[in-house]
XYZ file of C-alpha atoms in Angstrom:
596
model
C 46.106 -53.384 14.313
C 45.814 -50.002 12.188
C 43.152 -50.000 9.253
C 42.304 -47.313 6.910
C 39.715 -48.193 3.859
C 39.139 -45.324 1.263
C 36.274 -45.967 -1.137
C 36.719 -43.452 -4.077
C 38.789 -41.293 -1.601
C 36.843 -41.075 1.164
C 37.350 -42.808 4.883
C 34.093 -45.290 4.611
C 33.425 -48.978 4.398
C 29.976 -49.322 2.945
C 30.106 -50.393 -0.619
C 26.557 -50.432 -2.283
C 25.380 -53.848 -3.074
C 24.682 -52.591 -6.899
C 28.309 -52.502 -7.065
C 29.828 -54.936 -9.898
C 32.341 -55.967 -7.384
C 29.988 -57.516 -4.602
C 27.746 -59.024 -7.594
C 30.542 -60.451 -9.742
C 33.861 -59.501 -8.852
C 33.973 -57.145 -11.944
C 36.909 -55.506 -10.771
C 41.302 -55.893 -10.281
C 42.829 -55.741 -7.084
C 47.185 -54.861 -6.336
C 48.754 -56.053 -3.380
C 51.198 -53.569 -2.853
C 53.976 -53.208 0.015
C 54.901 -49.962 1.436
C 58.546 -49.346 3.403
C 59.476 -46.246 4.774
C 56.615 -44.547 3.133
C 58.006 -45.939 -0.146
C 55.698 -47.844 -2.820
C 57.803 -50.231 -3.863
C 57.139 -51.206 -7.364
C 54.736 -48.841 -8.006
C 55.290 -48.993 -11.547
C 55.099 -52.404 -11.943
C 51.928 -52.542 -9.998
C 50.291 -49.828 -12.051
C 51.540 -52.092 -15.094
C 49.718 -54.779 -14.109
C 46.831 -53.026 -13.756
C 46.346 -51.171 -16.524
C 46.947 -54.620 -18.382
C 44.365 -55.303 -16.536
C 41.953 -52.626 -17.107
C 42.629 -52.566 -21.052
C 42.022 -56.523 -20.952
C 38.613 -56.393 -19.067
C 37.261 -52.823 -20.836
C 37.219 -51.062 -17.381
C 37.952 -47.458 -17.289
C 41.247 -46.949 -16.097
C 42.044 -44.055 -12.443
C 45.573 -41.681 -13.188
C 47.908 -43.053 -11.382
C 48.183 -39.794 -9.830
C 44.564 -40.809 -7.724
C 45.660 -44.352 -6.668
C 49.255 -42.364 -6.005
C 47.270 -39.501 -4.091
C 44.537 -41.754 -2.133
C 47.578 -44.632 -0.896
C 49.121 -41.836 0.386
C 46.398 -40.592 2.265
C 44.923 -43.688 3.722
C 48.718 -44.588 4.311
C 49.474 -41.745 6.421
C 46.175 -41.870 7.946
C 47.155 -45.031 9.271
C 49.999 -43.828 11.091
C 52.223 -46.835 9.466
C 55.770 -46.626 8.388
C 55.854 -49.852 6.779
C 52.059 -51.426 5.418
C 50.277 -53.427 2.913
C 48.031 -51.633 0.585
C 44.968 -53.085 -1.295
C 44.113 -51.366 -4.002
C 40.967 -52.292 -5.905
C 39.237 -50.943 -9.025
C 36.014 -52.374 -9.585
C 33.677 -51.006 -13.248
C 31.454 -49.375 -10.695
C 27.363 -50.271 -10.423
C 24.510 -51.771 -12.076
C 21.585 -53.425 -11.141
C 21.379 -57.338 -11.676
C 22.551 -58.899 -14.856
C 26.173 -59.627 -16.079
C 25.035 -56.222 -18.587
C 26.898 -52.504 -18.288
C 26.846 -49.090 -20.416
C 30.358 -48.888 -21.350
C 30.134 -45.206 -19.823
C 29.497 -46.775 -16.513
C 31.924 -44.432 -13.068
C 34.414 -47.302 -11.945
C 35.065 -47.188 -8.027
C 38.528 -46.511 -6.250
C 39.069 -48.839 -2.883
C 42.358 -48.251 -0.810
C 43.282 -50.888 1.985
C 45.507 -50.295 4.190
C 46.550 -52.830 7.420
C 50.075 -53.277 9.068
C 52.584 -55.797 7.500
C 52.573 -59.086 8.967
C 55.201 -61.214 10.668
C 55.604 -64.070 7.951
C 57.724 -66.847 9.461
C 61.415 -67.377 7.485
C 60.692 -70.517 5.039
C 57.227 -72.127 4.183
C 56.355 -76.136 3.321
C 54.169 -76.472 1.014
C 51.361 -79.626 0.067
C 48.694 -79.787 -2.984
C 46.043 -77.823 -3.275
C 42.393 -79.328 -3.201
C 41.532 -77.246 -6.244
C 42.941 -76.181 -9.019
C 42.635 -73.606 -11.689
C 40.569 -73.358 -14.990
C 42.403 -72.013 -17.689
C 41.355 -68.929 -19.519
C 43.479 -66.745 -21.323
C 41.615 -63.472 -21.323
C 42.487 -63.792 -17.412
C 45.623 -65.694 -16.999
C 48.240 -63.475 -16.021
C 45.883 -60.000 -14.804
C 44.843 -59.875 -11.106
C 41.418 -60.110 -11.553
C 39.064 -59.907 -8.273
C 37.207 -63.590 -8.832
C 39.421 -65.510 -6.269
C 37.040 -68.638 -5.997
C 39.975 -71.212 -6.962
C 41.901 -69.667 -4.682
C 39.606 -69.690 -1.703
C 38.400 -73.630 -2.557
C 42.452 -74.345 -2.657
C 43.271 -73.098 0.749
C 40.140 -75.088 1.921
C 42.306 -78.175 3.533
C 44.893 -76.909 4.033
C 47.257 -77.424 6.754
C 50.637 -76.300 5.522
C 51.648 -72.294 4.601
C 51.166 -73.114 1.487
C 49.288 -75.089 -1.279
C 50.836 -75.706 -4.745
C 47.668 -75.090 -7.430
C 47.500 -76.868 -10.092
C 45.965 -76.900 -13.679
C 43.227 -79.069 -15.504
C 46.548 -81.253 -16.784
C 47.765 -81.292 -13.451
C 50.454 -78.898 -14.303
C 52.524 -76.925 -11.923
C 50.632 -73.113 -12.187
C 51.584 -70.852 -8.630
C 50.683 -71.507 -5.110
C 47.506 -69.334 -3.944
C 49.041 -65.978 -3.162
C 52.657 -66.180 -5.418
C 54.734 -67.519 -8.042
C 56.228 -70.800 -7.826
C 60.200 -71.542 -9.128
C 62.804 -73.914 -8.902
C 66.284 -74.381 -9.602
C 67.439 -77.651 -11.025
C 71.334 -78.276 -11.979
C 72.114 -74.510 -11.671
C 68.885 -73.646 -14.052
C 66.151 -71.388 -13.015
C 62.597 -73.104 -13.358
C 58.903 -71.612 -13.396
C 55.565 -72.210 -15.140
C 54.291 -70.513 -18.095
C 50.914 -68.072 -17.333
C 49.260 -68.168 -21.044
C 46.798 -69.608 -19.870
C 46.202 -69.822 -16.558
C 48.239 -67.965 -13.380
C 48.563 -64.631 -11.908
C 51.751 -63.449 -13.070
C 53.665 -61.235 -9.865
C 55.585 -57.937 -10.291
C 58.381 -60.344 -9.165
C 58.619 -62.716 -11.603
C 59.988 -60.228 -13.987
C 62.191 -59.619 -11.901
C 63.343 -62.663 -10.267
C 64.215 -64.019 -13.444
C 66.245 -61.226 -15.086
C 68.129 -61.512 -11.818
C 68.850 -64.874 -12.025
C 70.402 -64.166 -15.133
C 72.565 -61.760 -13.792
C 73.652 -63.825 -11.544
C 74.313 -66.541 -14.123
C 71.603 -69.332 -14.253
C 69.327 -70.002 -17.083
C 66.244 -69.550 -16.853
C 63.249 -71.977 -18.816
C 59.581 -70.544 -18.507
C 58.202 -73.936 -18.701
C 55.097 -76.789 -17.980
C 56.479 -78.366 -14.861
C 55.060 -81.237 -13.552
C 54.852 -81.824 -9.587
C 57.180 -84.401 -9.929
C 59.726 -82.847 -11.598
C 59.124 -79.870 -9.156
C 59.600 -82.479 -6.191
C 62.825 -83.163 -8.103
C 64.524 -80.063 -7.797
C 67.316 -78.860 -5.972
C 65.919 -75.397 -4.403
C 62.122 -74.440 -4.097
C 61.228 -70.963 -3.045
C 57.763 -68.506 -3.880
C 57.380 -64.276 -3.955
C 54.649 -62.526 -4.288
C 55.020 -58.545 -3.243
C 54.363 -59.105 0.335
C 56.575 -62.073 1.496
C 58.822 -61.066 -1.369
C 61.011 -64.365 -1.888
C 60.515 -67.262 1.197
C 62.749 -70.765 0.366
C 60.309 -73.772 0.377
C 61.689 -76.175 3.201
C 59.091 -79.471 2.547
C 56.683 -80.599 0.294
C 54.480 -83.501 1.819
C 57.127 -85.473 2.999
C 60.164 -84.070 0.654
C 62.089 -81.821 2.592
C 64.504 -79.181 1.281
C 67.941 -78.263 2.608
C 69.376 -76.234 0.211
C 68.966 -72.463 -0.468
C 72.798 -71.553 -2.033
C 70.740 -69.602 -5.512
C 67.819 -68.685 -3.596
C 70.079 -66.282 -1.424
C 71.678 -65.479 -3.215
C 68.139 -64.084 -5.230
C 66.986 -62.926 -2.288
C 70.149 -60.426 -1.557
C 69.843 -59.345 -5.443
C 66.445 -58.627 -4.759
C 66.658 -56.840 -1.517
C 69.187 -54.768 -3.543
C 67.187 -54.366 -6.360
C 64.595 -52.775 -4.525
C 66.138 -50.593 -2.735
C 67.123 -48.788 -5.796
C 65.463 -45.249 -5.853
C 64.211 -45.486 -9.247
C 62.333 -48.630 -8.071
C 59.733 -46.874 -5.579
C 57.997 -43.668 -5.420
C 58.433 -41.763 -2.455
C 54.603 -41.180 -0.204
C 54.189 -37.699 0.346
C 52.443 -36.921 3.613
C 50.095 -33.896 3.198
C 52.146 -30.669 4.463
C 48.723 -29.776 7.264
C 50.138 -27.157 8.402
C 50.879 -25.020 4.983
C 46.988 -26.787 4.281
C 45.736 -25.014 7.262
C 47.519 -21.219 6.036
C 45.913 -22.247 2.154
C 42.096 -22.743 3.382
C 42.481 -19.840 5.678
C 43.806 -17.387 2.972
C 41.446 -18.921 0.082
C 38.644 -18.524 2.974
C 39.630 -14.809 3.401
C 40.414 -14.711 -0.492
C 36.563 -16.290 -0.857
C 35.047 -13.301 1.125
C 36.896 -10.608 -0.085
C 36.049 -11.680 -3.821
C 31.847 -12.282 -2.482
C 32.316 -8.317 -0.461
C 33.883 -6.959 -4.292
C 31.869 -8.383 -6.082
C 28.601 -6.804 -4.906
C 27.470 -3.834 -6.424
C 26.021 -1.127 -4.525
C 22.438 0.058 -5.248
C 20.027 1.430 -3.941
C 17.323 1.282 -6.356
C 17.497 -0.513 -10.108
C 18.975 1.405 -12.411
C 20.378 1.741 -15.918
C 23.972 2.088 -16.446
C 25.598 4.249 -19.519
C 28.916 2.458 -21.041
C 30.337 4.647 -23.776
C 31.740 4.347 -26.791
C 35.811 3.616 -26.590
C 35.964 2.821 -22.646
C 38.248 0.587 -21.265
C 38.326 -1.735 -19.092
C 40.046 0.760 -16.298
C 37.885 3.925 -17.088
C 34.786 1.605 -16.329
C 36.528 -0.191 -13.124
C 37.394 3.411 -12.091
C 33.723 5.126 -13.203
C 32.205 1.982 -11.617
C 34.001 3.291 -8.187
C 33.986 6.131 -9.200
C 30.007 6.520 -8.749
C 30.047 4.156 -5.393
C 28.912 0.866 -7.642
C 31.642 -0.935 -6.453
C 34.247 -1.587 -3.470
C 37.027 -2.447 -5.627
C 38.111 -1.688 -9.102
C 40.873 -3.793 -8.941
C 38.718 -6.762 -8.747
C 36.700 -5.746 -12.018
C 39.912 -5.247 -13.384
C 40.809 -8.401 -12.429
C 37.966 -10.889 -13.044
C 37.553 -8.682 -16.474
C 41.338 -10.072 -17.569
C 40.607 -13.110 -15.355
C 37.818 -13.961 -17.417
C 39.862 -12.392 -20.961
C 36.641 -10.232 -21.827
C 38.440 -7.263 -20.873
C 39.182 -5.626 -24.394
C 35.558 -7.203 -25.001
C 33.570 -4.144 -23.861
C 30.242 -3.594 -25.663
C 29.538 0.379 -25.381
C 24.985 -0.075 -24.758
C 23.159 0.814 -21.681
C 22.819 -1.761 -18.484
C 20.240 -3.059 -16.220
C 21.551 -2.895 -13.050
C 19.099 -4.868 -10.318
C 19.726 -6.969 -7.042
C 20.363 -9.652 -8.538
C 23.321 -7.818 -10.376
C 27.253 -8.523 -9.105
C 30.462 -7.003 -10.756
C 30.727 -10.629 -12.437
C 27.258 -10.777 -14.388
C 27.580 -7.069 -15.339
C 30.895 -7.994 -16.740
C 29.690 -11.372 -19.026
C 26.633 -8.196 -19.941
C 29.485 -5.574 -21.496
C 31.137 -8.524 -22.905
C 28.188 -9.851 -24.726
C 26.461 -6.624 -25.177
C 23.008 -8.135 -23.556
C 22.012 -4.508 -23.003
C 18.617 -3.323 -21.094
C 15.846 -3.872 -23.508
C 12.316 -3.091 -22.414
C 8.875 -3.608 -24.221
C 6.299 -1.178 -25.766
C 3.064 -1.965 -27.131
C 1.002 -0.043 -29.677
C -2.648 -1.042 -29.525
C -4.902 -1.194 -32.735
C -6.987 1.556 -33.187
C -4.990 4.434 -32.350
C -3.783 7.071 -34.369
C 0.085 8.400 -35.255
C -0.736 11.313 -32.099
C -0.919 9.266 -29.928
C 1.267 6.797 -30.849
C 3.761 9.395 -30.308
C 2.769 10.383 -27.146
C 3.327 7.249 -25.464
C 6.607 6.777 -27.531
C 8.258 9.824 -26.532
C 7.085 10.220 -22.878
C 9.089 6.338 -21.982
C 12.030 6.926 -20.576
C 13.977 3.905 -22.085
C 13.559 5.766 -25.364
C 15.307 9.058 -26.901
C 12.863 11.327 -28.550
C 14.687 13.918 -29.639
C 12.608 15.350 -32.969
C 9.915 17.244 -33.158
C 6.368 15.001 -34.358
C 6.218 17.037 -37.690
C 9.884 15.727 -37.999
C 9.575 12.202 -36.381
C 7.175 11.319 -38.998
C 8.963 12.750 -42.020
C 12.017 11.177 -41.664
C 10.131 7.513 -41.004
C 9.908 5.691 -43.737
C 6.103 5.777 -44.407
C 4.875 7.761 -46.603
C 1.740 10.826 -46.284
C -1.325 10.424 -44.698
C 0.886 8.384 -41.496
C -2.276 7.473 -39.860
C -3.010 3.549 -40.104
C 0.759 3.149 -41.873
C 2.129 1.542 -37.956
C 1.381 -1.683 -36.904
C -0.029 -2.412 -33.502
C 2.106 -5.019 -32.196
C 4.682 -5.673 -28.733
C 8.127 -4.526 -29.293
C 11.274 -5.318 -27.881
C 13.694 -2.385 -27.608
C 17.360 -1.745 -26.588
C 17.329 0.841 -24.035
C 17.903 4.363 -25.904
C 16.557 3.223 -28.875
C 15.131 6.371 -30.922
C 10.966 7.118 -30.960
C 12.253 7.119 -34.972
C 13.721 3.495 -35.348
C 10.742 1.954 -33.949
C 7.934 3.515 -35.803
C 9.908 2.117 -38.667
C 10.363 -0.770 -37.238
C 6.166 -0.282 -37.180
C 5.645 0.769 -40.044
C 7.873 -2.196 -42.400
C 5.539 -4.802 -40.323
C 2.774 -3.004 -41.681
C 4.015 -3.389 -45.281
C 4.583 -7.210 -44.361
C 1.355 -8.204 -43.007
C -1.048 -5.587 -45.444
C 1.330 -7.402 -48.689
C 0.162 -10.729 -47.390
C -3.068 -9.852 -46.265
C -3.802 -8.588 -50.236
C -1.596 -10.786 -51.609
C -4.310 -13.535 -50.253
C -7.324 -11.094 -50.623
C -11.006 -12.848 -52.138
C -10.990 -12.825 -55.644
C -13.793 -10.656 -56.458
C -12.592 -8.085 -54.255
C -14.131 -4.592 -55.434
C -11.005 -2.894 -53.693
C -8.167 -1.468 -56.085
C -5.013 -1.225 -53.928
C -3.886 -2.308 -50.759
C -4.112 1.109 -49.447
C -7.800 0.804 -49.769
C -7.430 -1.989 -48.068
C -6.057 -0.212 -45.025
C -8.441 2.523 -45.252
C -11.515 -0.374 -45.157
C -9.700 -2.131 -42.285
C -8.782 0.901 -39.867
C -13.219 2.076 -40.711
C -13.500 -1.646 -39.530
C -11.382 -1.402 -36.661
C -12.799 2.188 -35.284
C -16.562 0.879 -35.196
C -16.418 -2.789 -33.282
C -13.718 -4.398 -31.315
C -15.649 -7.823 -31.681
C -13.625 -9.939 -33.792
C -16.527 -12.343 -35.067
C -18.474 -9.552 -36.770
C -15.512 -7.527 -38.238
C -15.760 -9.655 -41.954
C -20.282 -8.960 -41.843
C -19.171 -4.870 -40.797
C -16.707 -5.213 -43.985
C -19.578 -6.373 -46.074
C -22.416 -3.759 -44.765
C -19.371 -1.209 -46.248
C -18.632 -2.624 -49.354
C -22.601 -3.270 -50.011
C -22.922 0.730 -49.555
C -20.237 1.172 -52.475
C -21.280 -0.844 -54.115
C -24.903 0.380 -55.238
C -22.850 4.287 -54.272
C -24.607 5.065 -50.833
C -21.856 7.316 -48.409
C -20.372 5.492 -46.300
C -21.556 7.020 -42.826
C -19.807 5.862 -40.080
C -19.313 7.998 -37.185
C -15.455 7.046 -36.530
C -14.298 9.427 -40.057
C -16.311 12.134 -38.180
C -14.777 11.513 -35.304
C -11.228 11.533 -37.128
C -11.853 14.825 -38.547
C -13.046 16.689 -35.753
C -9.590 16.081 -34.147
C -8.611 18.100 -31.124
C -13.024 19.542 -31.348
C -14.132 15.960 -30.508
C -15.615 15.811 -27.415
C -16.841 12.050 -27.153
C -20.266 12.350 -28.512
C -21.638 13.638 -32.006
C -24.005 15.862 -32.830
C -26.333 16.523 -35.963
C -24.058 19.267 -36.574
C -20.596 17.542 -36.392
C -22.117 15.299 -39.355
C -21.728 17.566 -41.950
C -18.323 19.129 -40.564
C -16.566 19.612 -43.856
C -13.357 17.257 -43.845
C -12.812 14.553 -46.847
C -12.649 11.850 -44.405
C -16.122 12.789 -43.270
C -17.668 10.303 -44.892
C -21.180 11.924 -44.419
C -20.140 14.300 -46.903
C -18.594 12.308 -48.966
C -19.272 8.538 -51.266
C -16.512 5.969 -50.832
C -13.897 5.712 -49.121
C -11.773 8.303 -46.937
C -8.209 9.790 -48.430
C -6.536 7.690 -45.661
C -6.718 5.486 -42.842
C -7.602 6.586 -39.632
C -5.958 4.667 -37.237
C -4.230 1.652 -36.870
C -5.621 -1.222 -37.828
C -5.260 -4.968 -36.332
C -5.593 -8.847 -37.766
C -8.681 -9.454 -38.035
C -9.385 -6.037 -38.957
C -7.126 -5.973 -41.881
C -7.944 -9.627 -42.401
C -12.146 -7.938 -42.338
C -10.990 -5.960 -45.034
C -9.993 -8.480 -47.746
C -12.420 -10.650 -47.079
C -15.814 -8.674 -46.515
C -18.962 -11.183 -46.183
C -21.362 -11.463 -48.468
C -24.963 -10.587 -47.613
C -27.518 -7.936 -48.174
C -26.909 -6.125 -45.152
C -26.612 -2.241 -45.725
C -27.358 -0.826 -42.181
C -25.887 -1.368 -38.590
C -26.632 0.136 -35.790
C -24.641 -0.864 -32.671
C -26.018 -2.847 -29.212
C -25.106 -2.426 -25.746
C -23.496 -5.604 -25.489
C -21.017 -4.247 -27.717
C -22.469 -6.559 -31.061
C -24.962 -4.773 -33.681
C -28.495 -5.402 -35.307
C -28.160 -5.870 -38.723
C -30.735 -4.484 -41.373
C -31.557 -5.041 -45.386
C -34.047 -2.020 -45.749
C -33.924 1.569 -43.976
C -37.135 0.353 -42.388
C -35.431 -2.464 -40.654
C -33.043 -0.498 -39.845
C -34.930 2.290 -38.245
C -36.228 -0.366 -36.493
C -33.091 -1.683 -34.746
C -32.250 2.228 -33.724
C -35.616 2.377 -31.678
C -34.461 -1.237 -30.349
C -31.741 -0.857 -29.195
C -30.513 3.038 -29.147
C -34.392 4.084 -27.632
């Protein structure tokens, strides 16, 4: 016997023990007949399956999926005529009756050879009958224990199942019909039983033949008293009953008429679906064509490069000019692929000018995505605390990611900062777009400096003697140059404030080095300390006229929150910290101790 089983479209027979079909019989099924590669009464089967899925709240499966998998299984089985059983399981869960509403259902398709069936059947009463449950009536659920118990000791070909009131419902594998005095009788199925896909068709055909139809309660005695009895399901069609227990039936006139009408009805094209085989030849060529297309796409999607570089997409570039440009420079293998891909993704009219990184991970697809989303090349530039504007300008103007068309003097005159410029730019790491200008970075840095300075000044100590934020910035620049030790910055700020308070000169070496400029050799002598400059705090009292370099957050915080102390002097120690003194005598001792 040819038999094929598909589970979720795959040729396999193993089902997880966690599947609710295994655990509880939680699912639905349909048994269908295939004749000459036609699925008979497919519409009725799918409607009943969908009705059951709605009743049991099982996620439905599209008919197209079922049809595709039924066709696949039938042709795998190499059968013209077959019995197809489709099972819809709710899916997999662990133990317990509850389940997540989003559970994924399981699809099972089983195909086997159509069985050889007898011409007529004999019946007896089943050992077990139905329990009533309106939620489960009419639909074909997978809990078939009632039928299994009913057939336990069966000695006839079929047996009659009764409801709890001993009324006839059906046989174990089909619906039952009886004819009495030209009236077709069949039990109602509101409380229990399954409504077969042929049942309603038989009822309509009987009416067309002139028979009256009664859907009614039917006792065993009333059934036995009928003239003709037949049973029906999707596989057997209609089968006459020749005997029930000791009662024999030889009259089949109306049954034969209904059978002929049913066969004629089922042969109509609209009452079946033709299962189309897969065109293997076409599929093979399709696979080859798709493989070639994939290979070509992989080749065409490649960017040719020796080392990473930056590609400039000019203003007003179109997808065609861009594709030709990439091809002309040998970056892509196919300009047409660039155009087709952009049109397929609908980004051919969304190219954004700019500079874009091209590296080993770049493909045509990713580059076009960058072009459409303006994901331009970016770099990071770090401005360090304590440096002067000359050092900043040199760093920025020599960076290949920035454009520098202006001289030192012109670029600072065009900034939003006002002279003197030193200290007016905040040291930080800035992310810039490739080809940004030096001026744009300086303006961002100055804006951030103003923000930081304003906040620090607003949060200053209440008794701070400084007059304005500019003085706080100047003082912070002196602190920045004096020490890199954040823990001492507030202490040094306190020394400077004490000197300003008593009228002493600040006498801080960094101001002299700043004043000397290019003449500074890295070490100061006594002559240097008297160099004429308003910035030389050995010659002039008070703060210098401007900052001597950029400041960090800790230096700015120290300038606005100097530590209160009696210290007037400090000298650097070799470990990077300082020795502080309240008197000049103690200061001389510290100098001798740490500098000699």
